[in-house]
PDB file of C-alpha atoms in Angstrom:
ATOM      1  CA  MET A 151      -2.009   3.606   7.097  1.00 90.00           C
ATOM      2  CA  LEU A 152      -0.298   6.942   6.409  1.00 91.00           C
ATOM      3  CA  LEU A 153       3.307   7.382   7.543  1.00 94.00           C
ATOM      4  CA  THR A 154       5.734  10.296   7.691  1.00 94.00           C
ATOM      5  CA  GLU A 155       8.775   8.050   8.158  1.00 94.00           C
ATOM      6  CA  LEU A 156       9.696   4.474   7.299  1.00 94.00           C
ATOM      7  CA  THR A 157      10.374   3.204  10.805  1.00 94.00           C
ATOM      8  CA  MET A 158       8.102   2.775  13.786  1.00 95.00           C
ATOM      9  CA  SER A 159       8.133   0.858  17.036  1.00 95.00           C
ATOM     10  CA  ASP A 160       7.100  -2.777  16.846  1.00 94.00           C
ATOM     11  CA  ALA A 161       4.376  -2.065  19.433  1.00 94.00           C
ATOM     12  CA  ASP A 162       2.891   0.727  17.286  1.00 95.00           C
ATOM     13  CA  PHE A 163       3.119  -1.438  14.157  1.00 95.00           C
ATOM     14  CA  GLU A 164       1.256  -4.258  15.923  1.00 94.00           C
ATOM     15  CA  LYS A 165      -1.415  -1.830  17.141  1.00 94.00           C
ATOM     16  CA  ALA A 166      -1.935  -0.439  13.643  1.00 92.00           C
ATOM     17  CA  THR A 167      -1.772  -3.675  11.632  1.00 92.00           C
ATOM     18  CA  GLY A 168      -2.173  -6.645  13.962  1.00 93.00           C
ATOM     19  CA  TRP A 169       1.270  -8.006  12.923  1.00 94.00           C
ATOM     20  CA  ALA A 170       3.538  -8.673  15.908  1.00 94.00           C
ATOM     21  CA  ALA A 171       7.323  -9.002  15.821  1.00 93.00           C
ATOM     22  CA  LYS A 172       8.324 -12.388  17.255  1.00 91.00           C
ATOM     23  CA  PRO A 173      11.528 -14.433  17.082  1.00 89.00           C
ATOM     24  CA  GLU A 174      10.036 -16.529  14.246  1.00 89.00           C
ATOM     25  CA  GLY A 175       9.173 -13.409  12.187  1.00 91.00           C
ATOM     26  CA  MET A 176       6.119 -11.192  11.807  1.00 93.00           C
ATOM     27  CA  CYS A 177       3.052 -12.965  13.168  1.00 93.00           C
ATOM     28  CA  LYS A 178      -0.681 -12.364  13.029  1.00 92.00           C
ATOM     29  CA  GLY A 179      -2.674 -14.962  14.904  1.00 89.00           C
ATOM     30  CA  GLU A 180      -1.282 -18.374  13.961  1.00 89.00           C
ATOM     31  CA  VAL A 181       0.356 -17.102  10.748  1.00 90.00           C
ATOM     32  CA  CYS A 182       4.053 -16.191  10.875  1.00 91.00           C
ATOM     33  CA  VAL A 183       6.154 -14.865   8.000  1.00 92.00           C
ATOM     34  CA  PRO A 184       9.957 -14.900   8.234  1.00 93.00           C
ATOM     35  CA  ALA A 185      11.168 -11.307   8.105  1.00 90.00           C
ATOM     36  CA  PRO A 186      14.942 -11.248   8.619  1.00 90.00           C
ATOM     37  CA  GLY A 187      16.247  -7.733   9.250  1.00 86.00           C
ATOM     38  CA  ALA A 188      12.774  -6.209   9.346  1.00 90.00           C
ATOM     39  CA  VAL A 189      12.830  -5.560  13.105  1.00 90.00           C
ATOM     40  CA  THR A 190      15.891  -4.259  14.923  1.00 90.00           C
ATOM     41  CA  ASP A 191      15.940  -3.239  18.596  1.00 90.00           C
ATOM     42  CA  GLY A 192      12.145  -2.852  18.686  1.00 90.00           C
ATOM     43  CA  SER A 193      12.011  -0.745  15.512  1.00 93.00           C
ATOM     44  CA  VAL A 194      10.196  -1.948  12.372  1.00 94.00           C
ATOM     45  CA  ASP A 195      11.693  -1.214   8.925  1.00 95.00           C
ATOM     46  CA  ILE A 196       8.485  -0.465   6.997  1.00 95.00           C
ATOM     47  CA  GLU A 197      10.010  -1.103   3.545  1.00 93.00           C
ATOM     48  CA  ALA A 198      11.328  -4.518   4.584  1.00 93.00           C
ATOM     49  CA  VAL A 199       8.097  -5.554   6.310  1.00 93.00           C
ATOM     50  CA  SER A 200       5.898  -4.381   3.429  1.00 91.00           C
ATOM     51  CA  ALA A 201       7.919  -6.502   1.010  1.00 89.00           C
ATOM     52  CA  ARG A 202       7.780  -9.600   3.233  1.00 89.00           C
ATOM     53  CA  LEU A 203       4.069  -9.301   4.052  1.00 89.00           C
ATOM     54  CA  GLY A 204       2.856  -8.225   0.599  1.00 85.00           C
ATOM     55  CA  MET A 205       1.709  -4.816   1.809  1.00 87.00           C
ATOM     56  CA  ALA A 206       1.606  -2.135  -0.886  1.00 86.00           C
ATOM     57  CA  LEU A 207       3.806   0.864  -0.025  1.00 89.00           C
ATOM     58  CA  VAL A 208       3.353   4.074  -2.025  1.00 90.00           C
ATOM     59  CA  HIS A 209       5.275   7.349  -1.580  1.00 91.00           C
ATOM     60  CA  ASP A 210       4.010  10.885  -2.204  1.00 89.00           C
ATOM     61  CA  THR A 211       7.229  12.861  -2.694  1.00 88.00           C
ATOM     62  CA  ASP A 212       5.494  16.264  -2.712  1.00 89.00           C
ATOM     63  CA  HIS A 213       4.162  15.762   0.808  1.00 89.00           C
ATOM     64  CA  THR A 214       6.817  13.343   2.127  1.00 90.00           C
ATOM     65  CA  VAL A 215       4.211  10.808   3.157  1.00 93.00           C
ATOM     66  CA  TRP A 216       3.876   7.072   2.553  1.00 92.00           C
ATOM     67  CA  ALA A 217       0.718   4.969   2.416  1.00 91.00           C
ATOM     68  CA  LEU A 218       1.017   1.382   3.633  1.00 91.00           C
ATOM     69  CA  GLY A 219      -1.777  -0.931   2.542  1.00 85.00           C
ATOM     70  CA  PRO A 220      -2.993  -4.081   4.268  1.00 82.00           C
ATOM     71  CA  GLU A 221      -1.468  -7.481   3.568  1.00 77.00           C
ATOM     72  CA  SER A 222      -2.762  -8.886   0.324  1.00 67.00           C
ATOM     73  CA  GLY A 223      -1.937 -12.555   0.396  1.00 61.00           C
ATOM     74  CA  GLY A 224       0.533 -11.978  -2.441  1.00 55.00           C
ATOM     75  CA  HIS A 225      -1.655  -9.928  -4.785  1.00 57.00           C
ATOM     76  CA  ALA A 226      -0.411  -6.439  -3.902  1.00 53.00           C
ATOM     77  CA  LEU A 227       0.299  -3.922  -6.609  1.00 58.00           C
ATOM     78  CA  THR A 228       4.009  -3.617  -7.263  1.00 61.00           C
ATOM     79  CA  THR A 229       3.659   0.008  -8.407  1.00 66.00           C
ATOM     80  CA  ALA A 230       1.113   2.796  -8.237  1.00 66.00           C
ATOM     81  CA  VAL A 231       1.049   3.006 -12.037  1.00 72.00           C
ATOM     82  CA  ALA A 232      -2.290   2.119 -13.597  1.00 73.00           C
ATOM     83  CA  PRO A 233      -2.512   0.405 -16.984  1.00 79.00           C
ATOM     84  CA  GLU A 234      -3.853   2.385 -19.938  1.00 86.00           C
ATOM     85  CA  LEU A 235      -7.621   2.580 -19.739  1.00 86.00           C
ATOM     86  CA  GLU A 236      -9.947   4.174 -22.299  1.00 90.00           C
ATOM     87  CA  LEU A 237     -13.678   4.562 -21.705  1.00 88.00           C
ATOM     88  CA  PRO A 238     -16.363   6.903 -23.011  1.00 92.00           C
ATOM     89  CA  ASP A 239     -16.996  10.010 -20.930  1.00 89.00           C
ATOM     90  CA  ALA A 240     -20.495  11.266 -20.050  1.00 91.00           C
ATOM     91  CA  ASP A 241     -20.851  12.752 -23.574  1.00 94.00           C
ATOM     92  CA  GLY A 242     -19.696   9.564 -25.285  1.00 93.00           C
ATOM     93  CA  ASN A 243     -16.254  10.912 -26.195  1.00 94.00           C
ATOM     94  CA  PRO A 244     -13.256   8.610 -25.621  1.00 94.00           C
ATOM     95  CA  PHE A 245     -11.298   9.427 -22.466  1.00 93.00           C
ATOM     96  CA  LYS A 246      -7.878   7.942 -21.660  1.00 93.00           C
ATOM     97  CA  LEU A 247      -6.750   7.561 -18.069  1.00 88.00           C
ATOM     98  CA  SER A 248      -3.259   8.639 -19.194  1.00 89.00           C
ATOM     99  CA  ALA A 249      -4.684  12.143 -19.754  1.00 91.00           C
ATOM    100  CA  MET A 250      -4.565  12.462 -15.970  1.00 88.00           C
ATOM    101  CA  GLN A 251      -0.874  11.531 -15.712  1.00 85.00           C
ATOM    102  CA  GLY A 252       0.934  13.469 -12.997  1.00 84.00           C
ATOM    103  CA  ARG A 253      -2.245  14.067 -11.002  1.00 85.00           C
ATOM    104  CA  LYS A 254      -3.794  12.062  -8.220  1.00 83.00           C
ATOM    105  CA  VAL A 255      -6.840  10.154  -9.453  1.00 81.00           C
ATOM    106  CA  LEU A 256      -9.581   8.345  -7.590  1.00 81.00           C
ATOM    107  CA  LEU A 257     -11.159   5.521  -9.587  1.00 79.00           C
ATOM    108  CA  VAL A 258     -14.600   4.421  -8.474  1.00 80.00           C
ATOM    109  CA  ALA A 259     -16.118   1.226  -9.839  1.00 78.00           C
ATOM    110  CA  TRP A 260     -19.664   0.029  -9.397  1.00 79.00           C
ATOM    111  CA  ALA A 261     -21.502  -3.100 -10.355  1.00 80.00           C
ATOM    112  CA  SER A 262     -25.189  -3.933  -9.965  1.00 84.00           C
ATOM    113  CA  TRP A 263     -24.599  -7.439  -8.652  1.00 79.00           C
TER     114      TRP A 263
END
């Protein structure tokens, strides 16, 4: 989900993610996660909720926009920094992912199975 600010109404957050603010915390179906301070007066603090629910939150400072990923069950990336990766390019020459540092990169993976 793309955001232009880090707060939104609890009703809008539930519509977008399926997570509802309840007295016991943030709930989706039968699963509830304690989220103290994440919801105040019907407003969801996106940073607090993303941390409690394991939702990746990445900020693009140039465009003042945030991307909030789905809950991950605890396996969310903690940063948007990729590890060093070196693979041959189409001509067989070594190519390092770090050569793209400072630019947005889309990685596409494919497997035959």
